[in-house]
């Protein structure tokens, strides 16, 4: 049994283990946003956790009817509001990082509060956990100090349950963009969609910072045109690892860690690909 506060603290602890990301963003500030933090606390203990990639207010209602004493752990809330998008600016080290948050996301937490449901959406924090895992698992599984992009795709990503599952439905197939020589662990950066900003000039600044840390290869879940243009100009290689699969890996890592520590039952929702094999113990021991 645990509370939603204990669940959220557990996610925060796991997310802070990605050392590289600490150089590029303020993890504590990101907890303020509706898509990345604890959005409703019913102040009750639970032993069941429902996992879903995305969650909307109707899902909240259905899950509460079917599993009335369960908590919900989702990657991202889905909500619409006429107010549209709001931009928040985080200042760190004399630079500005723009974080987009939709006011509509709060509709999901409002419904959870009305129904007394424990809900946690862990978008950015979950991405950090997946990034830590993927950076380490590729080199550990193959026992090498350098890998080619082809090895990362064929011998690591495509061997995992989540990419196999979502590739069956043609959802964001894995793509290599810009070939490169062998990649050493210290030259690889897994960012899972969180950064850089989509503005081309900001992307260039961001990539300059990465190159100062000797990064030559980025693994991400998706990409926009300005980011691609900036990476091509900087000569940085890129691998898109599929959005759904990467998000699923993140939640499975968190869920299995919580299951191990608290003994919770994990219940997949909305065709979520739950896999007990995706486990942080693979890289911690």
XYZ file of C-alpha atoms in Angstrom:
285
model
C 0.000 0.000 0.000
C 1.143 3.554 -0.704
C -0.210 7.078 -1.183
C -0.034 9.266 -4.305
C 2.549 11.476 -2.570
C 4.789 8.447 -2.018
C 4.271 7.468 -5.673
C 5.216 10.932 -6.868
C 8.311 11.098 -4.635
C 9.400 7.735 -6.037
C 9.121 9.067 -9.606
C 11.043 12.221 -8.679
C 13.847 10.140 -7.167
C 14.134 7.962 -10.279
C 14.065 10.978 -12.612
C 16.977 12.665 -10.849
C 19.300 9.774 -11.642
C 19.876 11.067 -15.187
C 23.095 13.007 -14.645
C 23.365 14.462 -18.150
C 19.910 16.035 -18.087
C 20.770 17.923 -14.910
C 23.078 20.070 -17.037
C 20.289 21.168 -19.377
C 17.125 21.780 -17.380
C 15.758 22.464 -13.943
C 13.980 19.292 -12.861
C 12.472 20.897 -9.763
C 10.743 23.614 -11.811
C 9.208 21.081 -14.209
C 7.277 19.535 -11.311
C 5.055 22.626 -11.338
C 3.380 21.709 -14.627
C 0.142 19.795 -14.976
C 1.613 17.289 -17.408
C 4.593 16.431 -15.224
C 3.530 16.363 -11.600
C 1.071 15.039 -9.070
C -2.226 16.541 -10.202
C -4.659 15.052 -7.722
C -4.231 13.564 -4.272
C -7.267 11.789 -2.820
C -5.263 11.192 0.391
C -6.046 7.485 0.431
C -3.779 4.460 0.240
C -3.974 2.064 -2.703
C -2.504 -1.256 -3.786
C -3.490 -1.138 -7.473
C -2.095 1.178 -10.155
C -3.750 1.622 -13.554
C -1.198 2.453 -16.293
C -2.092 4.459 -19.401
C 0.001 6.365 -21.940
C -2.460 9.257 -22.187
C -5.494 9.908 -20.056
C -8.638 11.996 -20.571
C -11.521 12.887 -18.286
C -13.722 10.044 -19.591
C -10.933 7.568 -18.790
C -10.951 8.909 -15.232
C -14.662 8.137 -14.979
C -14.375 4.621 -16.477
C -11.350 3.618 -14.398
C -13.031 4.858 -11.225
C -16.104 2.735 -12.023
C -14.096 -0.429 -12.778
C -11.269 -0.027 -10.229
C -12.679 2.286 -7.542
C -9.752 1.929 -5.142
C -6.922 2.150 -7.688
C -4.576 5.027 -8.470
C -3.918 6.144 -12.046
C -0.419 6.642 -13.402
C -0.401 8.175 -16.883
C 2.247 9.624 -19.124
C 0.259 12.656 -20.244
C -3.169 14.256 -19.689
C -5.399 15.078 -22.646
C -7.586 18.151 -22.259
C -9.110 20.906 -24.357
C -9.812 24.476 -23.323
C -10.475 27.575 -25.411
C -7.713 29.406 -23.565
C -5.270 27.438 -25.719
C -1.539 27.317 -25.071
C 0.343 29.256 -22.462
C 4.095 29.711 -22.458
C 5.997 29.670 -19.215
C 9.631 30.741 -19.047
C 12.106 29.068 -16.729
C 15.355 30.929 -16.133
C 18.454 28.852 -15.459
C 22.096 29.876 -15.718
C 21.163 33.173 -17.419
C 19.304 31.360 -20.209
C 15.591 30.966 -20.841
C 13.931 27.599 -21.397
C 10.404 27.792 -22.782
C 8.008 25.158 -21.468
C 4.627 24.809 -23.174
C 1.716 23.869 -20.946
C -1.914 23.741 -21.952
C -4.497 25.021 -19.504
C -6.755 22.251 -20.830
C -4.552 19.645 -19.171
C -6.032 20.678 -15.849
C -9.470 19.435 -16.937
C -8.234 15.909 -16.268
C -7.147 16.740 -12.730
C -10.415 18.604 -12.090
C -12.390 15.454 -12.968
C -10.122 13.316 -10.797
C -10.663 15.715 -7.894
C -14.436 15.638 -8.357
C -14.446 11.823 -8.251
C -11.862 11.516 -5.468
C -9.383 9.641 -7.682
C -5.647 9.419 -7.031
C -3.987 10.527 -10.273
C -0.401 11.197 -11.277
C 0.700 12.337 -14.749
C 4.459 12.032 -15.054
C 5.261 13.256 -18.566
C 8.693 14.886 -18.287
C 9.784 13.045 -15.151
C 8.979 9.697 -16.774
C 10.947 10.715 -19.860
C 13.998 11.308 -17.672
C 13.709 7.773 -16.280
C 13.530 6.269 -19.779
C 16.496 8.346 -20.903
C 18.664 7.069 -18.048
C 17.710 3.499 -18.832
C 18.249 3.639 -22.590
C 21.615 5.366 -22.305
C 22.914 2.571 -20.121
C 21.092 -0.541 -21.296
C 22.422 -0.499 -24.885
C 26.066 -0.677 -23.859
C 25.471 -3.068 -20.963
C 23.454 -5.561 -23.044
C 26.033 -5.771 -25.806
C 29.084 -5.494 -23.578
C 30.804 -2.916 -25.777
C 32.267 0.527 -25.278
C 31.167 1.652 -28.768
C 28.076 0.830 -30.842
C 26.798 1.561 -34.317
C 23.319 3.014 -34.777
C 22.321 -0.237 -36.498
C 23.308 -2.234 -33.397
C 21.320 0.074 -31.130
C 18.240 -0.411 -33.317
C 18.450 -4.112 -34.143
C 20.080 -5.577 -31.037
C 18.587 -3.366 -28.333
C 15.440 -1.389 -29.225
C 13.825 -4.002 -31.479
C 14.467 -6.694 -28.854
C 12.370 -4.828 -26.291
C 8.673 -5.622 -25.853
C 7.386 -2.071 -26.253
C 8.878 -1.211 -29.700
C 7.851 -4.663 -30.954
C 4.286 -4.139 -29.745
C 3.737 -0.654 -31.165
C 5.548 -1.363 -34.443
C 2.808 -3.931 -35.190
C 0.406 -1.014 -35.485
C 2.779 1.129 -37.548
C 3.061 3.734 -34.792
C 6.156 5.906 -35.286
C 8.561 3.282 -36.677
C 12.192 3.551 -35.583
C 14.176 5.758 -37.949
C 17.848 6.613 -38.239
C 18.554 10.152 -39.428
C 22.121 10.983 -40.462
C 24.580 8.093 -40.261
C 27.633 8.342 -38.044
C 30.688 6.357 -37.015
C 30.672 4.115 -33.938
C 29.115 5.816 -30.921
C 30.773 5.767 -27.508
C 28.577 5.953 -24.410
C 29.874 9.390 -23.466
C 28.937 10.717 -26.930
C 25.306 9.513 -26.790
C 22.435 11.548 -25.360
C 18.889 10.214 -24.878
C 16.396 13.064 -24.492
C 12.997 11.450 -25.197
C 11.207 14.481 -26.610
C 11.699 16.879 -23.698
C 14.250 19.225 -25.275
C 15.476 21.112 -27.290
C 12.980 23.884 -28.090
C 11.432 23.857 -31.566
C 12.727 27.309 -32.525
C 15.652 26.873 -34.964
C 17.957 29.458 -33.367
C 17.282 28.063 -29.887
C 17.989 24.565 -31.229
C 21.399 25.724 -32.451
C 22.223 27.151 -29.013
C 21.065 23.935 -27.369
C 23.166 21.768 -29.696
C 26.198 23.986 -29.078
C 25.820 23.154 -25.401
C 25.569 19.433 -26.164
C 28.680 19.533 -28.316
C 30.610 21.165 -25.466
C 29.820 17.932 -23.593
C 31.112 15.891 -26.583
C 27.629 14.697 -27.622
C 27.535 13.451 -31.223
C 24.415 11.254 -31.246
C 20.865 11.901 -29.977
C 18.125 9.318 -29.366
C 14.662 10.856 -29.200
C 11.002 9.866 -29.453
C 10.024 12.352 -32.163
C 11.357 15.441 -33.909
C 10.223 18.601 -35.687
C 11.698 20.203 -38.815
C 13.654 23.035 -37.060
C 15.351 20.489 -34.824
C 16.329 18.321 -37.794
C 17.707 21.302 -39.678
C 19.798 22.364 -36.667
C 21.141 18.836 -36.073
C 22.115 18.468 -39.727
C 23.954 21.794 -39.631
C 25.817 20.767 -36.473
C 26.637 17.288 -37.790
C 24.858 15.497 -34.947
C 23.348 12.076 -35.706
C 19.819 11.258 -34.625
C 17.663 8.194 -33.970
C 13.898 8.377 -33.534
C 12.907 5.535 -31.254
C 9.073 5.716 -31.610
C 7.020 7.965 -29.383
C 4.526 5.433 -28.039
C 7.183 2.825 -27.292
C 9.499 5.271 -25.502
C 6.677 6.611 -23.331
C 5.603 3.051 -22.565
C 9.164 2.093 -21.573
C 9.190 5.037 -19.148
C 5.978 4.038 -17.381
C 6.962 0.354 -17.253
C 10.241 1.266 -15.558
C 8.401 3.336 -12.945
C 5.609 0.785 -12.441
C 7.981 -2.149 -12.019
C 10.119 -0.192 -9.567
C 7.022 0.664 -7.501
C 5.748 -2.913 -7.743
C 9.062 -4.211 -6.405
C 9.146 -1.761 -3.489
C 5.454 -1.653 -2.507
C 3.978 -4.866 -3.977
C 1.306 -3.052 -5.996
C -0.773 -4.746 -8.684
C -0.230 -3.158 -12.122
C -3.249 -2.884 -14.451
C -2.705 -1.779 -18.093
C -5.342 0.520 -19.674
C -6.064 1.682 -23.244
C -4.013 -1.097 -24.910
C -0.975 -0.152 -22.859
C 1.923 -2.584 -23.454
C 2.861 -3.631 -19.933
C 6.140 -5.569 -19.714
C 7.748 -6.807 -16.510
C 11.009 -7.338 -18.432
C 11.659 -3.581 -18.694
C 13.263 -3.219 -15.316
C 15.739 -0.814 -13.747
C 17.510 -3.727 -12.044
C 19.046 -4.503 -15.442
C 21.237 -1.417 -15.193
C 21.586 -1.059 -11.419
C 23.218 -4.424 -10.782
